[in-house]
Amino acid sequence: MMATSVEDCVFCNPSGETVIWSDARCRVLQVTDAGFAGFCRVVWNEHVTELSDLDERDRNHVMRVVAAVERSLRSLLSPHKMNVASLGNQTPHLHWHVIPRYRDDSHYPNPIWAAPQREASKRTLPGDYVAKLRTAIESALG
Amino acid sequence: MMATSVEDCVFCNPSGETVIWSDARCRVLQVTDAGFAGFCRVVWNEHVTELSDLDERDRNHVMRVVAAVERSLRSLLSPHKMNVASLGNQTPHLHWHVIPRYRDDSHYPNPIWAAPQREASKRTLPGDYVAKLRTAIESALG
């Protein structure tokens, strides 16, 4: 793990991350600056660029974590839909966006990267949310 | 498989699809109307809404196909980056967008759903592309 670390990569040189859950291969971060309550990021620790750079075992692992985060967010926040994406055009270090979506959010039904449709709804997270999400992810991972 | 079929769902009632590869559980489609040469869609045949609705075996299978498509597109088209996303806000039937991205495409480095940055580059697919992609996917799946 961490065989390679790229000097100017924000995921190789993390700063100010809120880590909700982690293991030796990947970590789950809370994304707080996006205006989408509950937005999480699943970051592969090693600097690889594409999903297809992982071998089968690692791919199954990261997707197991992504699915556990998705299931936990659905359970805690009851979104209308979940969005999952690995883009990385700006930061080519494998990471998954896991985003709860609501009919009244700023961009619904469009992707969060499209033009906004309306003002963001005032949606707040439950009390003790990070601890609850961590527990839910651990439970979903079994 | 196909335990449920939803009447007004375009993926339950396909019409005019170019199917590049398929098995009993999912199919790979060519997306030709998006202005992004090589854009593929991996559609789960059964009508499920979220990735986390699949059990582990099915999740590993669909991601194995997504990774095989990604690897094949990288090999055939040499894109600068691959983008992979499961959104489904408009069509809540599990499907993955697998999109080759280029520095000179209309939206790079932004997601394809954001505002365009420039005119689309004139990029064409190799001759006999669909057959080549099918062969590459079969090879990647082993």
PDB file of C-alpha atoms in Angstrom:
ATOM      1  CA  MET A   1       0.000   0.000   0.000  1.00  0.00           C
ATOM      2  CA  MET A   2       1.039   3.612  -0.609  1.00  0.00           C
ATOM      3  CA  ALA A   3       3.704   2.284  -2.948  1.00  0.00           C
ATOM      4  CA  THR A   4       3.588   5.579  -4.776  1.00  0.00           C
ATOM      5  CA  SER A   5       2.844   9.047  -3.435  1.00  0.00           C
ATOM      6  CA  VAL A   6       2.556  11.938  -5.840  1.00  0.00           C
ATOM      7  CA  GLU A   7       3.923  15.228  -4.600  1.00  0.00           C
ATOM      8  CA  ASP A   8       1.203  17.634  -5.726  1.00  0.00           C
ATOM      9  CA  CYS A   9      -1.744  15.238  -5.236  1.00  0.00           C
ATOM     10  CA  VAL A  10      -4.245  16.336  -2.562  1.00  0.00           C
ATOM     11  CA  PHE A  11      -5.177  12.728  -1.810  1.00  0.00           C
ATOM     12  CA  CYS A  12      -1.535  11.653  -1.408  1.00  0.00           C
ATOM     13  CA  ASN A  13      -0.911  14.662   0.856  1.00  0.00           C
ATOM     14  CA  PRO A  14      -4.164  15.017   2.795  1.00  0.00           C
ATOM     15  CA  SER A  15      -4.846  18.131   4.841  1.00  0.00           C
ATOM     16  CA  GLY A  16      -7.905  18.845   6.981  1.00  0.00           C
ATOM     17  CA  GLU A  17      -9.788  15.691   5.988  1.00  0.00           C
ATOM     18  CA  THR A  18     -12.711  14.495   8.127  1.00  0.00           C
ATOM     19  CA  VAL A  19     -12.146  10.740   7.999  1.00  0.00           C
ATOM     20  CA  ILE A  20     -15.359   8.876   8.807  1.00  0.00           C
ATOM     21  CA  TRP A  21     -13.991   5.371   8.312  1.00  0.00           C
ATOM     22  CA  SER A  22     -10.757   3.873   7.011  1.00  0.00           C
ATOM     23  CA  ASP A  23      -8.792   0.683   6.587  1.00  0.00           C
ATOM     24  CA  ALA A  24      -5.360  -0.073   5.109  1.00  0.00           C
ATOM     25  CA  ARG A  25      -6.581   0.340   1.525  1.00  0.00           C
ATOM     26  CA  CYS A  26      -9.072   3.207   1.485  1.00  0.00           C
ATOM     27  CA  ARG A  27     -10.774   5.907   3.525  1.00  0.00           C
ATOM     28  CA  VAL A  28     -14.218   7.525   3.653  1.00  0.00           C
ATOM     29  CA  LEU A  29     -14.256  11.319   3.930  1.00  0.00           C
ATOM     30  CA  GLN A  30     -17.021  13.770   4.741  1.00  0.00           C
ATOM     31  CA  VAL A  31     -17.364  16.444   2.043  1.00  0.00           C
ATOM     32  CA  THR A  32     -18.631  19.595   3.709  1.00  0.00           C
ATOM     33  CA  ASP A  33     -18.032  22.302   1.138  1.00  0.00           C
ATOM     34  CA  ALA A  34     -20.342  21.144  -1.608  1.00  0.00           C
ATOM     35  CA  GLY A  35     -23.808  22.190  -0.416  1.00  0.00           C
ATOM     36  CA  PHE A  36     -24.976  18.571  -0.487  1.00  0.00           C
ATOM     37  CA  ALA A  37     -25.523  17.282   3.044  1.00  0.00           C
ATOM     38  CA  GLY A  38     -24.190  13.779   3.478  1.00  0.00           C
ATOM     39  CA  PHE A  39     -21.817  13.934   0.478  1.00  0.00           C
ATOM     40  CA  CYS A  40     -19.004  11.411   1.064  1.00  0.00           C
ATOM     41  CA  ARG A  41     -15.839  10.590  -0.810  1.00  0.00           C
ATOM     42  CA  VAL A  42     -14.224   7.153  -0.845  1.00  0.00           C
ATOM     43  CA  VAL A  43     -10.507   7.606  -1.553  1.00  0.00           C
ATOM     44  CA  TRP A  44      -8.194   4.757  -2.521  1.00  0.00           C
ATOM     45  CA  ASN A  45      -5.032   5.282  -0.443  1.00  0.00           C
ATOM     46  CA  GLU A  46      -2.538   4.297  -3.117  1.00  0.00           C
ATOM     47  CA  HIS A  47      -2.138   6.709  -6.032  1.00  0.00           C
ATOM     48  CA  VAL A  48      -3.810   4.889  -8.924  1.00  0.00           C
ATOM     49  CA  THR A  49      -5.638   6.723 -11.683  1.00  0.00           C
ATOM     50  CA  GLU A  50      -8.455   4.521 -12.948  1.00  0.00           C
ATOM     51  CA  LEU A  51     -10.799   1.875 -11.541  1.00  0.00           C
ATOM     52  CA  SER A  52      -9.399  -0.569 -14.093  1.00  0.00           C
ATOM     53  CA  ASP A  53      -5.897  -0.061 -12.625  1.00  0.00           C
ATOM     54  CA  LEU A  54      -7.007  -2.085  -9.584  1.00  0.00           C
ATOM     55  CA  ASP A  55      -6.866  -5.865  -9.610  1.00  0.00           C
ATOM     56  CA  GLU A  56     -10.106  -7.759  -9.022  1.00  0.00           C
ATOM     57  CA  ARG A  57      -9.596  -8.130  -5.285  1.00  0.00           C
ATOM     58  CA  ASP A  58      -8.960  -4.415  -4.747  1.00  0.00           C
ATOM     59  CA  ARG A  59     -11.790  -3.413  -7.096  1.00  0.00           C
ATOM     60  CA  ASN A  60     -14.224  -5.607  -5.201  1.00  0.00           C
ATOM     61  CA  HIS A  61     -12.976  -4.112  -1.944  1.00  0.00           C
ATOM     62  CA  VAL A  62     -13.385  -0.463  -2.914  1.00  0.00           C
ATOM     63  CA  MET A  63     -16.843  -1.129  -4.374  1.00  0.00           C
ATOM     64  CA  ARG A  64     -17.820  -2.997  -1.204  1.00  0.00           C
ATOM     65  CA  VAL A  65     -16.900   0.143   0.748  1.00  0.00           C
ATOM     66  CA  VAL A  66     -18.720   2.413  -1.741  1.00  0.00           C
ATOM     67  CA  ALA A  67     -21.845   0.243  -1.443  1.00  0.00           C
ATOM     68  CA  ALA A  68     -21.576   0.232   2.372  1.00  0.00           C
ATOM     69  CA  VAL A  69     -21.368   4.040   2.397  1.00  0.00           C
ATOM     70  CA  GLU A  70     -24.316   4.253   0.003  1.00  0.00           C
ATOM     71  CA  ARG A  71     -26.402   1.856   2.091  1.00  0.00           C
ATOM     72  CA  SER A  72     -25.522   3.742   5.288  1.00  0.00           C
ATOM     73  CA  LEU A  73     -26.433   7.138   3.811  1.00  0.00           C
ATOM     74  CA  ARG A  74     -29.735   5.731   2.546  1.00  0.00           C
ATOM     75  CA  SER A  75     -30.491   4.367   5.985  1.00  0.00           C
ATOM     76  CA  LEU A  76     -29.529   7.539   7.891  1.00  0.00           C
ATOM     77  CA  LEU A  77     -30.766  10.225   5.490  1.00  0.00           C
ATOM     78  CA  SER A  78     -33.498   8.639   3.308  1.00  0.00           C
ATOM     79  CA  PRO A  79     -32.508  10.437   0.101  1.00  0.00           C
ATOM     80  CA  HIS A  80     -34.662  10.198  -3.009  1.00  0.00           C
ATOM     81  CA  LYS A  81     -31.708   8.861  -5.046  1.00  0.00           C
ATOM     82  CA  MET A  82     -28.018   8.104  -4.654  1.00  0.00           C
ATOM     83  CA  ASN A  83     -25.387   9.278  -7.138  1.00  0.00           C
ATOM     84  CA  VAL A  84     -22.008   7.531  -7.399  1.00  0.00           C
ATOM     85  CA  ALA A  85     -19.170   8.727  -9.626  1.00  0.00           C
ATOM     86  CA  SER A  86     -15.440   8.354 -10.220  1.00  0.00           C
ATOM     87  CA  LEU A  87     -14.292  11.224 -12.444  1.00  0.00           C
ATOM     88  CA  GLY A  88     -10.850  12.502 -11.407  1.00  0.00           C
ATOM     89  CA  ASN A  89     -10.218  14.821 -14.343  1.00  0.00           C
ATOM     90  CA  GLN A  90      -8.830  17.437 -11.944  1.00  0.00           C
ATOM     91  CA  THR A  91      -7.375  15.017  -9.383  1.00  0.00           C
ATOM     92  CA  PRO A  92      -6.391  11.791 -11.150  1.00  0.00           C
ATOM     93  CA  HIS A  93      -6.160   9.726  -7.947  1.00  0.00           C
ATOM     94  CA  LEU A  94      -8.947   7.139  -7.687  1.00  0.00           C
ATOM     95  CA  HIS A  95     -11.829   8.442  -5.549  1.00  0.00           C
ATOM     96  CA  TRP A  96     -15.577   7.900  -5.552  1.00  0.00           C
ATOM     97  CA  HIS A  97     -18.175  10.590  -4.942  1.00  0.00           C
ATOM     98  CA  VAL A  98     -21.165   9.166  -3.049  1.00  0.00           C
ATOM     99  CA  ILE A  99     -23.934  11.764  -2.987  1.00  0.00           C
ATOM    100  CA  PRO A 100     -27.420  11.636  -1.460  1.00  0.00           C
ATOM    101  CA  ARG A 101     -29.855  13.476  -3.746  1.00  0.00           C
ATOM    102  CA  TYR A 102     -33.236  15.005  -2.924  1.00  0.00           C
ATOM    103  CA  ARG A 103     -36.051  16.304  -5.124  1.00  0.00           C
ATOM    104  CA  ASP A 104     -35.627  19.750  -3.547  1.00  0.00           C
ATOM    105  CA  ASP A 105     -31.824  19.954  -3.746  1.00  0.00           C
ATOM    106  CA  SER A 106     -30.258  22.705  -5.833  1.00  0.00           C
ATOM    107  CA  HIS A 107     -29.659  20.576  -8.963  1.00  0.00           C
ATOM    108  CA  TYR A 108     -32.218  17.763  -8.940  1.00  0.00           C
ATOM    109  CA  PRO A 109     -32.836  15.865 -11.219  1.00  0.00           C
ATOM    110  CA  ASN A 110     -29.623  16.946 -12.931  1.00  0.00           C
ATOM    111  CA  PRO A 111     -26.113  15.914 -11.855  1.00  0.00           C
ATOM    112  CA  ILE A 112     -24.613  18.137  -9.161  1.00  0.00           C
ATOM    113  CA  TRP A 113     -22.073  19.379 -11.734  1.00  0.00           C
ATOM    114  CA  ALA A 114     -24.770  20.802 -14.039  1.00  0.00           C
ATOM    115  CA  ALA A 115     -26.384  24.231 -13.761  1.00  0.00           C
ATOM    116  CA  PRO A 116     -28.413  24.712 -10.556  1.00  0.00           C
ATOM    117  CA  GLN A 117     -32.188  24.486 -10.874  1.00  0.00           C
ATOM    118  CA  ARG A 118     -33.152  26.310  -7.681  1.00  0.00           C
ATOM    119  CA  GLU A 119     -31.830  27.536  -4.338  1.00  0.00           C
ATOM    120  CA  ALA A 120     -30.393  24.796  -2.162  1.00  0.00           C
ATOM    121  CA  SER A 121     -32.832  23.459   0.420  1.00  0.00           C
ATOM    122  CA  LYS A 122     -31.847  23.875   4.058  1.00  0.00           C
ATOM    123  CA  ARG A 123     -31.010  20.331   4.969  1.00  0.00           C
ATOM    124  CA  THR A 124     -29.130  19.527   8.162  1.00  0.00           C
ATOM    125  CA  LEU A 125     -27.501  16.317   9.299  1.00  0.00           C
ATOM    126  CA  PRO A 126     -28.742  14.398  12.352  1.00  0.00           C
ATOM    127  CA  GLY A 127     -27.001  15.024  15.687  1.00  0.00           C
ATOM    128  CA  ASP A 128     -23.832  12.990  16.156  1.00  0.00           C
ATOM    129  CA  TYR A 129     -23.975  12.249  12.428  1.00  0.00           C
ATOM    130  CA  VAL A 130     -20.322  11.278  11.851  1.00  0.00           C
ATOM    131  CA  ALA A 131     -20.354   8.722  14.677  1.00  0.00           C
ATOM    132  CA  LYS A 132     -23.687   7.321  13.451  1.00  0.00           C
ATOM    133  CA  LEU A 133     -22.421   7.048   9.880  1.00  0.00           C
ATOM    134  CA  ARG A 134     -19.224   5.331  11.024  1.00  0.00           C
ATOM    135  CA  THR A 135     -21.265   2.793  12.993  1.00  0.00           C
ATOM    136  CA  ALA A 136     -23.587   2.235  10.027  1.00  0.00           C
ATOM    137  CA  ILE A 137     -20.642   1.685   7.645  1.00  0.00           C
ATOM    138  CA  GLU A 138     -19.026  -0.798  10.047  1.00  0.00           C
ATOM    139  CA  SER A 139     -22.331  -2.606  10.334  1.00  0.00           C
ATOM    140  CA  ALA A 140     -22.860  -2.628   6.545  1.00  0.00           C
ATOM    141  CA  LEU A 141     -19.359  -4.051   6.070  1.00  0.00           C
ATOM    142  CA  GLY A 142     -20.279  -6.853   8.487  1.00  0.00           C
TER     143      GLY A 142
ATOM    144  CA  MET B   1     -33.318 -12.173 -13.667  1.00  0.00           C
ATOM    145  CA  MET B   2     -35.811  -9.665 -15.052  1.00  0.00           C
ATOM    146  CA  ALA B   3     -38.047 -10.444 -12.071  1.00  0.00           C
ATOM    147  CA  THR B   4     -39.497  -6.981 -12.377  1.00  0.00           C
ATOM    148  CA  SER B   5     -40.049  -4.847 -15.451  1.00  0.00           C
ATOM    149  CA  VAL B   6     -41.279  -1.299 -15.072  1.00  0.00           C
ATOM    150  CA  GLU B   7     -43.710  -0.134 -17.708  1.00  0.00           C
ATOM    151  CA  ASP B   8     -42.385   3.354 -18.438  1.00  0.00           C
ATOM    152  CA  CYS B   9     -38.681   2.547 -17.913  1.00  0.00           C
ATOM    153  CA  VAL B  10     -36.525   2.930 -21.041  1.00  0.00           C
ATOM    154  CA  PHE B  11     -34.104   0.252 -19.829  1.00  0.00           C
ATOM    155  CA  CYS B  12     -36.909  -2.251 -19.117  1.00  0.00           C
ATOM    156  CA  ASN B  13     -38.407  -1.536 -22.551  1.00  0.00           C
ATOM    157  CA  PRO B  14     -35.378  -0.999 -24.778  1.00  0.00           C
ATOM    158  CA  SER B  15     -35.755   0.443 -28.247  1.00  0.00           C
ATOM    159  CA  GLY B  16     -33.024   1.064 -30.805  1.00  0.00           C
ATOM    160  CA  GLU B  17     -30.164   0.058 -28.504  1.00  0.00           C
ATOM    161  CA  THR B  18     -26.740  -0.781 -30.007  1.00  0.00           C
ATOM    162  CA  VAL B  19     -25.743  -3.692 -27.781  1.00  0.00           C
ATOM    163  CA  ILE B  20     -21.983  -4.188 -27.844  1.00  0.00           C
ATOM    164  CA  TRP B  21     -21.855  -7.047 -25.348  1.00  0.00           C
ATOM    165  CA  SER B  22     -24.330  -8.768 -23.048  1.00  0.00           C
ATOM    166  CA  ASP B  23     -24.851 -11.666 -20.706  1.00  0.00           C
ATOM    167  CA  ALA B  24     -27.817 -12.819 -18.631  1.00  0.00           C
ATOM    168  CA  ARG B  25     -27.349 -10.071 -16.048  1.00  0.00           C
ATOM    169  CA  CYS B  26     -26.272  -6.936 -17.881  1.00  0.00           C
ATOM    170  CA  ARG B  27     -25.576  -5.368 -21.258  1.00  0.00           C
ATOM    171  CA  VAL B  28     -23.115  -2.842 -22.682  1.00  0.00           C
ATOM    172  CA  LEU B  29     -24.591  -0.186 -24.979  1.00  0.00           C
ATOM    173  CA  GLN B  30     -22.996   2.301 -27.344  1.00  0.00           C
ATOM    174  CA  VAL B  31     -24.127   5.857 -26.616  1.00  0.00           C
ATOM    175  CA  THR B  32     -24.072   7.778 -29.877  1.00  0.00           C
ATOM    176  CA  ASP B  33     -26.066  10.912 -29.130  1.00  0.00           C
ATOM    177  CA  ALA B  34     -23.840  12.519 -26.530  1.00  0.00           C
ATOM    178  CA  GLY B  35     -20.979  14.045 -28.521  1.00  0.00           C
ATOM    179  CA  PHE B  36     -18.444  11.910 -26.644  1.00  0.00           C
ATOM    180  CA  ALA B  37     -16.967   9.270 -28.952  1.00  0.00           C
ATOM    181  CA  GLY B  38     -16.700   5.912 -27.220  1.00  0.00           C
ATOM    182  CA  PHE B  39     -19.280   6.705 -24.504  1.00  0.00           C
ATOM    183  CA  CYS B  40     -20.706   3.370 -23.281  1.00  0.00           C
ATOM    184  CA  ARG B  41     -23.474   2.492 -20.867  1.00  0.00           C
ATOM    185  CA  VAL B  42     -23.529  -0.665 -18.758  1.00  0.00           C
ATOM    186  CA  VAL B  43     -27.167  -1.464 -17.949  1.00  0.00           C
ATOM    187  CA  TRP B  44     -28.220  -3.972 -15.299  1.00  0.00           C
ATOM    188  CA  ASN B  45     -31.009  -6.006 -16.889  1.00  0.00           C
ATOM    189  CA  GLU B  46     -33.224  -6.299 -13.829  1.00  0.00           C
ATOM    190  CA  HIS B  47     -34.932  -3.110 -12.673  1.00  0.00           C
ATOM    191  CA  VAL B  48     -33.067  -2.193  -9.494  1.00  0.00           C
ATOM    192  CA  THR B  49     -32.512   1.400  -8.432  1.00  0.00           C
ATOM    193  CA  GLU B  50     -29.231   1.620  -6.555  1.00  0.00           C
ATOM    194  CA  LEU B  51     -25.852  -0.134  -6.592  1.00  0.00           C
ATOM    195  CA  SER B  52     -26.440  -1.096  -2.965  1.00  0.00           C
ATOM    196  CA  ASP B  53     -29.618  -2.966  -3.992  1.00  0.00           C
ATOM    197  CA  LEU B  54     -27.393  -5.632  -5.567  1.00  0.00           C
ATOM    198  CA  ASP B  55     -25.995  -8.446  -3.472  1.00  0.00           C
ATOM    199  CA  GLU B  56     -22.211  -8.833  -3.348  1.00  0.00           C
ATOM    200  CA  ARG B  57     -22.032 -11.344  -6.179  1.00  0.00           C
ATOM    201  CA  ASP B  58     -24.067  -9.180  -8.555  1.00  0.00           C
ATOM    202  CA  ARG B  59     -22.226  -6.005  -7.523  1.00  0.00           C
ATOM    203  CA  ASN B  60     -18.871  -7.643  -8.214  1.00  0.00           C
ATOM    204  CA  HIS B  61     -20.197  -8.837 -11.558  1.00  0.00           C
ATOM    205  CA  VAL B  62     -21.446  -5.465 -12.790  1.00  0.00           C
ATOM    206  CA  MET B  63     -18.235  -3.743 -11.676  1.00  0.00           C
ATOM    207  CA  ARG B  64     -16.183  -6.432 -13.398  1.00  0.00           C
ATOM    208  CA  VAL B  65     -18.038  -5.571 -16.613  1.00  0.00           C
ATOM    209  CA  VAL B  66     -17.647  -1.806 -16.014  1.00  0.00           C
ATOM    210  CA  ALA B  67     -13.891  -2.279 -15.476  1.00  0.00           C
ATOM    211  CA  ALA B  68     -13.642  -4.479 -18.594  1.00  0.00           C
ATOM    212  CA  VAL B  69     -15.383  -1.784 -20.663  1.00  0.00           C
ATOM    213  CA  GLU B  70     -13.127   0.875 -19.176  1.00  0.00           C
ATOM    214  CA  ARG B  71      -9.993  -1.158 -19.870  1.00  0.00           C
ATOM    215  CA  SER B  72     -11.144  -1.879 -23.437  1.00  0.00           C
ATOM    216  CA  LEU B  73     -11.910   1.775 -24.180  1.00  0.00           C
ATOM    217  CA  ARG B  74      -8.511   2.807 -22.794  1.00  0.00           C
ATOM    218  CA  SER B  75      -6.826   0.236 -24.999  1.00  0.00           C
ATOM    219  CA  LEU B  76      -8.760   1.139 -28.180  1.00  0.00           C
ATOM    220  CA  LEU B  77      -9.033   4.920 -27.808  1.00  0.00           C
ATOM    221  CA  SER B  78      -6.188   6.053 -25.478  1.00  0.00           C
ATOM    222  CA  PRO B  79      -8.234   8.710 -23.671  1.00  0.00           C
ATOM    223  CA  HIS B  80      -6.606  11.104 -21.242  1.00  0.00           C
ATOM    224  CA  LYS B  81      -8.970  10.027 -18.442  1.00  0.00           C
ATOM    225  CA  MET B  82     -11.961   7.756 -17.890  1.00  0.00           C
ATOM    226  CA  ASN B  83     -15.127   8.885 -16.120  1.00  0.00           C
ATOM    227  CA  VAL B  84     -17.500   6.364 -14.528  1.00  0.00           C
ATOM    228  CA  ALA B  85     -20.846   7.292 -12.971  1.00  0.00           C
ATOM    229  CA  SER B  86     -24.125   5.812 -11.790  1.00  0.00           C
ATOM    230  CA  LEU B  87     -26.628   8.655 -11.366  1.00  0.00           C
ATOM    231  CA  GLY B  88     -30.132   7.608 -12.460  1.00  0.00           C
ATOM    232  CA  ASN B  89     -32.041  10.644 -11.222  1.00  0.00           C
ATOM    233  CA  GLN B  90     -34.043  10.696 -14.445  1.00  0.00           C
ATOM    234  CA  THR B  91     -34.036   6.938 -15.087  1.00  0.00           C
ATOM    235  CA  PRO B  92     -33.836   5.132 -11.742  1.00  0.00           C
ATOM    236  CA  HIS B  93     -32.780   1.789 -13.241  1.00  0.00           C
ATOM    237  CA  LEU B  94     -29.174   0.885 -12.404  1.00  0.00           C
ATOM    238  CA  HIS B  95     -26.832   1.859 -15.246  1.00  0.00           C
ATOM    239  CA  TRP B  96     -23.228   3.009 -15.435  1.00  0.00           C
ATOM    240  CA  HIS B  97     -21.895   5.703 -17.739  1.00  0.00           C
ATOM    241  CA  VAL B  98     -18.364   4.852 -18.918  1.00  0.00           C
ATOM    242  CA  ILE B  99     -16.922   7.855 -20.739  1.00  0.00           C
ATOM    243  CA  PRO B 100     -13.516   8.367 -22.383  1.00  0.00           C
ATOM    244  CA  ARG B 101     -12.369  11.944 -21.790  1.00  0.00           C
ATOM    245  CA  TYR B 102      -9.838  14.008 -23.745  1.00  0.00           C
ATOM    246  CA  ARG B 103      -8.124  17.299 -22.973  1.00  0.00           C
ATOM    247  CA  ASP B 104      -9.711  18.790 -26.101  1.00  0.00           C
ATOM    248  CA  ASP B 105     -13.251  17.488 -25.552  1.00  0.00           C
ATOM    249  CA  SER B 106     -16.058  20.012 -25.128  1.00  0.00           C
ATOM    250  CA  HIS B 107     -16.141  19.907 -21.308  1.00  0.00           C
ATOM    251  CA  TYR B 108     -12.667  18.863 -20.112  1.00  0.00           C
ATOM    252  CA  PRO B 109     -11.626  18.979 -17.276  1.00  0.00           C
ATOM    253  CA  ASN B 110     -15.174  19.394 -16.039  1.00  0.00           C
ATOM    254  CA  PRO B 111     -17.785  16.614 -15.915  1.00  0.00           C
ATOM    255  CA  ILE B 112     -19.712  16.161 -19.159  1.00  0.00           C
ATOM    256  CA  TRP B 113     -22.841  17.427 -17.392  1.00  0.00           C
ATOM    257  CA  ALA B 114     -21.287  20.819 -16.588  1.00  0.00           C
ATOM    258  CA  ALA B 115     -21.202  23.843 -18.897  1.00  0.00           C
ATOM    259  CA  PRO B 116     -19.152  23.288 -22.066  1.00  0.00           C
ATOM    260  CA  GLN B 117     -15.698  24.857 -22.157  1.00  0.00           C
ATOM    261  CA  ARG B 118     -15.163  24.841 -25.929  1.00  0.00           C
ATOM    262  CA  GLU B 119     -16.415  23.385 -29.198  1.00  0.00           C
ATOM    263  CA  ALA B 120     -16.336  19.600 -29.338  1.00  0.00           C
ATOM    264  CA  SER B 121     -13.246  18.197 -31.042  1.00  0.00           C
ATOM    265  CA  LYS B 122     -13.824  16.155 -34.181  1.00  0.00           C
ATOM    266  CA  ARG B 123     -13.013  12.705 -32.914  1.00  0.00           C
ATOM    267  CA  THR B 124     -13.973   9.615 -34.870  1.00  0.00           C
ATOM    268  CA  LEU B 125     -13.988   5.984 -33.872  1.00  0.00           C
ATOM    269  CA  PRO B 126     -11.695   3.419 -35.524  1.00  0.00           C
ATOM    270  CA  GLY B 127     -13.088   1.359 -38.375  1.00  0.00           C
ATOM    271  CA  ASP B 128     -15.078  -1.694 -37.274  1.00  0.00           C
ATOM    272  CA  TYR B 129     -15.115  -0.161 -33.795  1.00  0.00           C
ATOM    273  CA  VAL B 130     -18.098  -2.046 -32.322  1.00  0.00           C
ATOM    274  CA  ALA B 131     -16.648  -5.437 -33.272  1.00  0.00           C
ATOM    275  CA  LYS B 132     -13.229  -4.434 -31.918  1.00  0.00           C
ATOM    276  CA  LEU B 133     -14.718  -3.200 -28.655  1.00  0.00           C
ATOM    277  CA  ARG B 134     -16.752  -6.399 -28.250  1.00  0.00           C
ATOM    278  CA  THR B 135     -13.615  -8.497 -28.768  1.00  0.00           C
ATOM    279  CA  ALA B 136     -11.675  -6.342 -26.300  1.00  0.00           C
ATOM    280  CA  ILE B 137     -14.414  -6.650 -23.652  1.00  0.00           C
ATOM    281  CA  GLU B 138     -14.556 -10.431 -24.091  1.00  0.00           C
ATOM    282  CA  SER B 139     -10.785 -10.571 -23.755  1.00  0.00           C
ATOM    283  CA  ALA B 140     -10.786  -8.311 -20.669  1.00  0.00           C
ATOM    284  CA  LEU B 141     -13.434 -10.533 -19.058  1.00  0.00           C
ATOM    285  CA  GLY B 142     -11.155 -13.511 -19.624  1.00  0.00           C
TER     286      GLY B 142
END
